[in-house]
Short mmCIF file of C-alpha atoms in Angstrom, two decimals:
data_model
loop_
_atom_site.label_atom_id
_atom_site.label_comp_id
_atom_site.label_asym_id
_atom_site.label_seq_id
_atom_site.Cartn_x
_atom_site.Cartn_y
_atom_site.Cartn_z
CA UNK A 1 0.00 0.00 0.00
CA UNK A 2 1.54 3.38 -1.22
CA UNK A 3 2.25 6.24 1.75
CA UNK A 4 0.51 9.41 1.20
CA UNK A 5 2.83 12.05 0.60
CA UNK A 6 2.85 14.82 3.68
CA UNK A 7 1.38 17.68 2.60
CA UNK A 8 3.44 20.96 2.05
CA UNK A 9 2.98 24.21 4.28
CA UNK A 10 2.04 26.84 2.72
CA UNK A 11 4.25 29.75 3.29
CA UNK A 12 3.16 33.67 2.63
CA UNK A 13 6.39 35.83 1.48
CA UNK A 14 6.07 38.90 0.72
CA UNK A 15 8.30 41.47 -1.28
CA UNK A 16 9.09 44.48 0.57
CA UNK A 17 9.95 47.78 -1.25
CA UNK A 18 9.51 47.82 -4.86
CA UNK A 19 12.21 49.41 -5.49
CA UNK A 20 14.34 47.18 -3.40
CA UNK A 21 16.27 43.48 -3.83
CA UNK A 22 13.09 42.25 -2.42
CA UNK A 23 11.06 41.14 -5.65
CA UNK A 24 14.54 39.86 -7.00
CA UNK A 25 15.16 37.57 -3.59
CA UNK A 26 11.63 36.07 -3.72
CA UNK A 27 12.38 35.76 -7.73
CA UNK A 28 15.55 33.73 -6.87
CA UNK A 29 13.99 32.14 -3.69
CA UNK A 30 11.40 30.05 -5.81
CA UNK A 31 13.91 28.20 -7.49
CA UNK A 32 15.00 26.52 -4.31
CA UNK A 33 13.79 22.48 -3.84
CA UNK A 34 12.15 23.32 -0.18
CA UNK A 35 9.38 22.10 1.45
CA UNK A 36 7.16 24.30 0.97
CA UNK A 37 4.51 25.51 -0.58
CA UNK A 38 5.53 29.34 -1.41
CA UNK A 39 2.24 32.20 -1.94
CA UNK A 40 3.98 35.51 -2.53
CA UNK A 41 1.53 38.28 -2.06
CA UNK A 42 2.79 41.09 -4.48
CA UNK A 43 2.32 42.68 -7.60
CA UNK A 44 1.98 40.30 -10.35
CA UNK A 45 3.38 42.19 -13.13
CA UNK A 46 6.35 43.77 -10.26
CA UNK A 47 7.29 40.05 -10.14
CA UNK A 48 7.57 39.32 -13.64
CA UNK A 49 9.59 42.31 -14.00
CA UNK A 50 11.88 41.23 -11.43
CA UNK A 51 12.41 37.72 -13.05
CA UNK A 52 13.50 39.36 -16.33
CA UNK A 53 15.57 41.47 -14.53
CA UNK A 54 17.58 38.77 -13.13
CA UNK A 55 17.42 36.28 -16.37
CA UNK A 56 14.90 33.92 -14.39
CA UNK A 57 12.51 31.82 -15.51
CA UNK A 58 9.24 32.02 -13.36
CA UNK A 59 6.18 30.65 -13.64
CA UNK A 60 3.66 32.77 -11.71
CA UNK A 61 0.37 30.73 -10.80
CA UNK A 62 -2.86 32.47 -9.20
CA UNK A 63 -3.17 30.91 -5.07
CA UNK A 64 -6.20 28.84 -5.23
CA UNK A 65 -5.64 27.92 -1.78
CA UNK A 66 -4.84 24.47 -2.88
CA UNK A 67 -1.72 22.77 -0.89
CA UNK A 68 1.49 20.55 -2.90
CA UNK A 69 3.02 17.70 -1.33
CA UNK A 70 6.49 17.96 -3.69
CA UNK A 71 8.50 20.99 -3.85
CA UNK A 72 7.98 22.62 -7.35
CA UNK A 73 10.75 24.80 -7.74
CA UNK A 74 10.50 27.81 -10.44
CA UNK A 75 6.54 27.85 -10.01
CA UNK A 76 5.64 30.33 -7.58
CA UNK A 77 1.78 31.10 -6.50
CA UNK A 78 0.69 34.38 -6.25
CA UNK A 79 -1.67 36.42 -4.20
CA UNK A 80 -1.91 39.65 -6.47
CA UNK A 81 -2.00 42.91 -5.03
CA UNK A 82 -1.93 45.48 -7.34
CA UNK A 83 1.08 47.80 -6.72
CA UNK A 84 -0.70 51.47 -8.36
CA UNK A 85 2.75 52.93 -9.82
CA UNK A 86 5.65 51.27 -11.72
CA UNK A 87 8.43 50.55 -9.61
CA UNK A 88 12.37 52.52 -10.33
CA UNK A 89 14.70 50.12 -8.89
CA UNK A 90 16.91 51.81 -6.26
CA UNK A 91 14.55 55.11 -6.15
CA UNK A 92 11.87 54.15 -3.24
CA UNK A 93 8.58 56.03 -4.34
CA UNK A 94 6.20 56.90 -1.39
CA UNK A 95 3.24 56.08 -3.50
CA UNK A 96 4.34 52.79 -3.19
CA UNK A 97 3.79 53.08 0.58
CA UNK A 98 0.04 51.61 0.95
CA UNK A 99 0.73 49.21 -1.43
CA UNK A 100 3.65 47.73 0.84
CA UNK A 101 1.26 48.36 3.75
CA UNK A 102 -1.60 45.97 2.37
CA UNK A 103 0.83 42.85 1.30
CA UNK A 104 2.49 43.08 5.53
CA UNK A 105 -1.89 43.48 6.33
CA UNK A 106 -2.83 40.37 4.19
CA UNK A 107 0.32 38.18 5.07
CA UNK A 108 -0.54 38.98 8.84
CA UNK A 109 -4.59 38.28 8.18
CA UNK A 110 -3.94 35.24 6.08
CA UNK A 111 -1.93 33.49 8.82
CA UNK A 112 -4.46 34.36 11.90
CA UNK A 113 -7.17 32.88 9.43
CA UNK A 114 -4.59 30.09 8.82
CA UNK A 115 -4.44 30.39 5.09
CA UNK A 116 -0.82 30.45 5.37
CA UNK A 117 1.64 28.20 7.84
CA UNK A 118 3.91 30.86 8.29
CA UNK A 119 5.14 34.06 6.89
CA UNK A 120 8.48 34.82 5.54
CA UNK A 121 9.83 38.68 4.81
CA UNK A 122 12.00 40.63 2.13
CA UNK A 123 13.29 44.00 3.18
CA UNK A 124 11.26 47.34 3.16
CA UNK A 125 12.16 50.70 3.25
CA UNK A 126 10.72 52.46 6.09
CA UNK A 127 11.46 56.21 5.21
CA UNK A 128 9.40 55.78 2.51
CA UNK A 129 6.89 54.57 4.47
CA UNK A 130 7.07 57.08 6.69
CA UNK A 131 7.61 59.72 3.21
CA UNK A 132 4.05 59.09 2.41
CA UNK A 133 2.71 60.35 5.81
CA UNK A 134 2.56 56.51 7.31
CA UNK A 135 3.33 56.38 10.90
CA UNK A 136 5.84 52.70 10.70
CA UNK A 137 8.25 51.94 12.66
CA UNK A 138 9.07 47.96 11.18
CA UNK A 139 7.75 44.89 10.27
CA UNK A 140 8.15 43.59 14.34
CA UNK A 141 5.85 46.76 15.28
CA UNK A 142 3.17 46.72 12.39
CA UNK A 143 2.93 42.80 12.79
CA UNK A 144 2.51 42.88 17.05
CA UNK A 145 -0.49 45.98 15.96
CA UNK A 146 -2.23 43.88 13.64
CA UNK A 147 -2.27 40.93 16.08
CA UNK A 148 -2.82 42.84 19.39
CA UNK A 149 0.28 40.48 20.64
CA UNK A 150 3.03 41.59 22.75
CA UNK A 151 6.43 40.29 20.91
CA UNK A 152 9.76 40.70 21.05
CA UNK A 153 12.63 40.73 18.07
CA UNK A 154 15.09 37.85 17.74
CA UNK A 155 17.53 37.53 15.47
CA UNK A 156 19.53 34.04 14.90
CA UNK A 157 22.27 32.47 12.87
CA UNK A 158 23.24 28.71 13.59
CA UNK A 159 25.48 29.73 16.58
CA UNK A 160 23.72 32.34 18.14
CA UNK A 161 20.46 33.72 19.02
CA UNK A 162 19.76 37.37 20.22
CA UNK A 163 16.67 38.76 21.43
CA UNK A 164 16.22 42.85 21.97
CA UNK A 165 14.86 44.19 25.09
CA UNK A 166 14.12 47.51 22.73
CA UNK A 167 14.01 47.79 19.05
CA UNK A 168 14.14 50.67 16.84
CA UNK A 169 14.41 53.71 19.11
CA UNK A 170 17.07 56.36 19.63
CA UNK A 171 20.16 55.61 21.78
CA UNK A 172 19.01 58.13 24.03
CA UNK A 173 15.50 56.92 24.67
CA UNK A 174 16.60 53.52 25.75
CA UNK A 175 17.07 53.77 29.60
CA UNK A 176 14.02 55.53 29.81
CA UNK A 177 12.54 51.85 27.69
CA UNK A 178 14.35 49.33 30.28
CA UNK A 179 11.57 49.35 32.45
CA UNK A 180 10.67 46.13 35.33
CA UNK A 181 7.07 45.61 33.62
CA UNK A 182 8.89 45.63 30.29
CA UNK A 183 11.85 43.71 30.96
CA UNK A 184 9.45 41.25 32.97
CA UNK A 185 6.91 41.08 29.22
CA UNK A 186 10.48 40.54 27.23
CA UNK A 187 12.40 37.83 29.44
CA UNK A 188 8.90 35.88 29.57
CA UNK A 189 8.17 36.10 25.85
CA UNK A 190 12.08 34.70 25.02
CA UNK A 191 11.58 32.40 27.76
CA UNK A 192 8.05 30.65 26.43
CA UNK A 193 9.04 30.74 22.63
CA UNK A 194 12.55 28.94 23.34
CA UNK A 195 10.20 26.24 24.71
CA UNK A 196 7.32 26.62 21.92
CA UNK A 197 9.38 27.58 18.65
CA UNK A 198 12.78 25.79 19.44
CA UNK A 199 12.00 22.91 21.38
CA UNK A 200 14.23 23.95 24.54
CA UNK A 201 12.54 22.37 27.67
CA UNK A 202 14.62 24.90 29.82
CA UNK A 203 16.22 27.44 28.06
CA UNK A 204 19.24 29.42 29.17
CA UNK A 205 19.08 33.08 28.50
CA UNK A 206 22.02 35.44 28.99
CA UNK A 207 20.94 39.58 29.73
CA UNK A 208 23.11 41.91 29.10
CA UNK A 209 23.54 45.10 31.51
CA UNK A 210 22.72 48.28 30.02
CA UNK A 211 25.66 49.94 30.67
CA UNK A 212 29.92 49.31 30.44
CA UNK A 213 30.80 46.59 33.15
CA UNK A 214 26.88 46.09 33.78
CA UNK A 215 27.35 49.37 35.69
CA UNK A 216 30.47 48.18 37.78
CA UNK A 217 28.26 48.07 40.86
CA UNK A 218 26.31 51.03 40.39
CA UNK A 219 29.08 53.55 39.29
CA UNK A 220 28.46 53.68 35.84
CA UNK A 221 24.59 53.60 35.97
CA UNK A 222 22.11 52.18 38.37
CA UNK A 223 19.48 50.45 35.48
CA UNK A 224 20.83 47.32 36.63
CA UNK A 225 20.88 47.80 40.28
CA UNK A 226 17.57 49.28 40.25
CA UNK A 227 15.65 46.88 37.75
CA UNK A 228 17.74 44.21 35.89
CA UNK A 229 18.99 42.46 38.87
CA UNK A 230 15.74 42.72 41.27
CA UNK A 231 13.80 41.09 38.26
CA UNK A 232 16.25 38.67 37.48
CA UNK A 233 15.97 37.51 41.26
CA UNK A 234 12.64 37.32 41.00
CA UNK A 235 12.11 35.24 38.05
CA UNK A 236 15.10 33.00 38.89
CA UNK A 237 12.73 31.89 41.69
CA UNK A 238 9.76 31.10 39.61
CA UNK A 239 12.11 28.62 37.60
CA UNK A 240 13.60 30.49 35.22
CA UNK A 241 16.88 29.91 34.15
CA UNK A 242 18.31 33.47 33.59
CA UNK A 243 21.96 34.60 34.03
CA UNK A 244 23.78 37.97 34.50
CA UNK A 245 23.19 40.41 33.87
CA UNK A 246 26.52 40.80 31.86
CA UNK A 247 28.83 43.20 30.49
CA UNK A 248 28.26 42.92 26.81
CA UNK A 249 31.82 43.51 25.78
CA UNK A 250 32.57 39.80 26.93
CA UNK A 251 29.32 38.27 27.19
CA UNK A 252 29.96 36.95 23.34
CA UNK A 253 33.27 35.03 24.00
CA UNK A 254 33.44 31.59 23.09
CA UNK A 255 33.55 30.31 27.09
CA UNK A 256 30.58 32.38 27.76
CA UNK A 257 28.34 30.98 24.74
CA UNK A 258 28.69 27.63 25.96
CA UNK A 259 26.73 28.47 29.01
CA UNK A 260 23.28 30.13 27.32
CA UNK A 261 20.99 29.56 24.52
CA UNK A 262 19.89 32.87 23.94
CA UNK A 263 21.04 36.54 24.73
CA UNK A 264 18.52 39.23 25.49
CA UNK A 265 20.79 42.79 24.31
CA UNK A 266 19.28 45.56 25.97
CA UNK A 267 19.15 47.92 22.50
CA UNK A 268 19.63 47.26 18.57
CA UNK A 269 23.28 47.87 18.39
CA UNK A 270 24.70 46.22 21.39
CA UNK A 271 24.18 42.56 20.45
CA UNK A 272 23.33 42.42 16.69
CA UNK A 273 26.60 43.77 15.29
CA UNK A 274 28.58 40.51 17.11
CA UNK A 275 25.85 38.15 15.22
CA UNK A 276 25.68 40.07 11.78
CA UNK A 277 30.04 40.26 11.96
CA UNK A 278 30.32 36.61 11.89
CA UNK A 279 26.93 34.91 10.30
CA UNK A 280 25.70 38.07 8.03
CA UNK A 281 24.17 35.94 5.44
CA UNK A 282 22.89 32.93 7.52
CA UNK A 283 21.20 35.33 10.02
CA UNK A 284 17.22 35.10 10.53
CA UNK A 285 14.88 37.79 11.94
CA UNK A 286 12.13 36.31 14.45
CA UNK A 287 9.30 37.84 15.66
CA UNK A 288 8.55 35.92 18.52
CA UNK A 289 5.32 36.03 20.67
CA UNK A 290 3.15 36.48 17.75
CA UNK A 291 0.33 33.64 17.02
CA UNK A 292 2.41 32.50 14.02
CA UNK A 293 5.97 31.83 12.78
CA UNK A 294 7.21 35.12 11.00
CA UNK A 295 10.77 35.23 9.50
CA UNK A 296 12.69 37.40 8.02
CA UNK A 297 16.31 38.46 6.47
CA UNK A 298 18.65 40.19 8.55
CA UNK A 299 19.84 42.72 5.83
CA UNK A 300 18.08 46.40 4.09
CA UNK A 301 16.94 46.82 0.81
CA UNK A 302 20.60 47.56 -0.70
CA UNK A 303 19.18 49.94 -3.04
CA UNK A 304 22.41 50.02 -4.78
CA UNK A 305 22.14 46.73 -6.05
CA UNK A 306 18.37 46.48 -7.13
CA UNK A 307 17.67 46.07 -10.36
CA UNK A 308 20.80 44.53 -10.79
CA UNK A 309 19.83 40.90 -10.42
CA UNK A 310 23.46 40.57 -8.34
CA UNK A 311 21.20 40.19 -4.78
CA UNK A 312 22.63 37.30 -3.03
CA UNK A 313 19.29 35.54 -1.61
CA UNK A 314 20.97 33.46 1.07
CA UNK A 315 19.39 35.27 3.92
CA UNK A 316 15.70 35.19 2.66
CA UNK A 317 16.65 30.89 1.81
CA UNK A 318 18.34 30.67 5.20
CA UNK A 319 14.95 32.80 6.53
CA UNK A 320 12.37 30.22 5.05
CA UNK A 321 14.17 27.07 6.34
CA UNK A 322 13.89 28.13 9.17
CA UNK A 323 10.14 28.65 8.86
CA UNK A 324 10.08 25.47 7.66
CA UNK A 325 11.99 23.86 10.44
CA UNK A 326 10.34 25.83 13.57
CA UNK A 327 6.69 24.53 11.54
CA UNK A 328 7.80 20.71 11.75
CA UNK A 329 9.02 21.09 15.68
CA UNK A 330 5.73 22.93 16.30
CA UNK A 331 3.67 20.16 14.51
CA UNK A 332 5.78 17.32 15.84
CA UNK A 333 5.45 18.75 19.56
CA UNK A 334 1.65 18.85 19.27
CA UNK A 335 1.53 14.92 18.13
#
């Protein structure tokens, strides 16, 4: 008797700016043998463009809704959303602002309503986002909106993982952010998802102090004699298995990673430049504590090279693996 054939997930990717590597990537992306079903919601005609661009061949097939249970590489389903104004590669257009908006509203929708498994993400340009009087900060902040779902951004490379304890603000605005309620939503969030989305029964999680020496004692900044450590105390006696907090500037040593799974970095640029140094191109963006798997490259819209068809896709590949992979521990946890 023959065995049925598992049946693919079905993936939403979208594009990101127009005018971006984006359209390329996802071009290039659907000639990879994965295993997945791939439903990129963009601009038919954008995509086509894109293909020619880089000397592709693409077959473009409307989303019925339908699932595969092979990998088809070089056919990619769309979900068309018409983009309003031809695209200039490397000149973002602000027109092209709502149109960006509605692909991020129906990749979020579609997964909530479970047409798609999970949901993978090219670059976008968020000044001209912003251009076109849009109030955006990222894809972490529109996607925990749309949900109503507190979440907190991860990136992670095959070595490493590093979660932020504040995303895209101003240097200055940060101590202000690191806040016990906060800190307290964050450490939770890293802590349940290192269970849920990487199979960790009791995850290790390093935090980083906020300031040089994790504020030598007090005398280079009290965040972490005031908040980081009471909090740390405190959820070390619910069960949690939470160390530091650290200095940063030795945190990241070889003999340190051994003794963690993750790394909560108090801002943007005080863990991911040590992750995006040494793994740039097999680096993932997470968005964990939404209600489905979102991934995402760890790299801009390198407007320079649009339109080129030079893009090197490794990040978005290495960012739908790892859909793929965090879907099959999800589904094989629930069996």
């Amino acid at each position: 008797m023959a065995v049925p054939r598992p049946v693919l997930p079905r993936l939403a990717v979208t594009a990101g700016e127009p005018a971006g590597v984006g359209p390329e990537l996802v071009v290039k992306l659907a000639h990879q043998a994965l295993s997945a079903t791939l439903v990129a919601i963009v601009d038919r005609d954008l995509l086509a463009r894109a293909a020619a661009r880089c000397g592709v061949a693409l077959v473009l097939q409307d989303d019925d809704g339908s699932v595969d249970t092979q990998p088809r590489p070089g056919l990619l389903r769309i979900r068309h959303m018409p983009l309003g104004a031809p695209e200039r590669p490397g000149q973002p257009d602000p027109r092209h602002a709502a149109y960006v908006i509605a692909t991020l509203a129906e990749a979020a929708d579609g997964c909530m309503a479970r047409r798609y498994d999970a949901l993978v993400t090219a670059p976008l340009q968020k000044s001209s986002i912003n251009d076109a009087g849009i109030a955006f900060r990222g894809h972490t902040e529109f996607f925990a909106e749309r949900t109503h779902a507190d979440v907190v951004m991860m990136l992670a490379s095959p070595e490493l993982r590093v979660a932020l304890a504040t995303t895209h603000l101003p240097l200055a605005a940060v101590p202000a952010a690191i806040t016990t309620p906060s800190l307290e939503r964050t450490l939770r969030i890293v802590h349940g998802d290192m269970i849920a989305k990487f199979g960790i029964a009791r995850p290790r999680i390093a935090v980083l102090g906020l300031n040089p020496h994790a504020g030598e004692g007090g005398h280079l900044g009290r965040e972490e004699k005031d908040i980081i450590i009471p909090l740390l105390e405190r959820l070390r006696g619910e069960g949690l298995d939470l160390r530091g907090p650290l200095p940063a500037d030795t945190a990241f040593v070889p003999a340190q990673r051994a003794h963690y799974d993750a790394v909560l970095a108090m801002y943007h640029d005080q863990g991911l430049p040590v992750l995006k140094s040494e793994a740039f191109d097999r680096t993932v963006n997470l968005t964990l504590g939404l209600p489905f798997i979102r991934t995402s490259v760890d790299h801009g819209t390198a407007l320079d090279l649009a339109g080129s068809g030079r893009a090197d896709p490794s990040s978005l590949i290495v960012a739908a693996r790892m859909a793929i992979e965090l879907l099959a521990r999800r589904d094989a946890a629930l069996r």
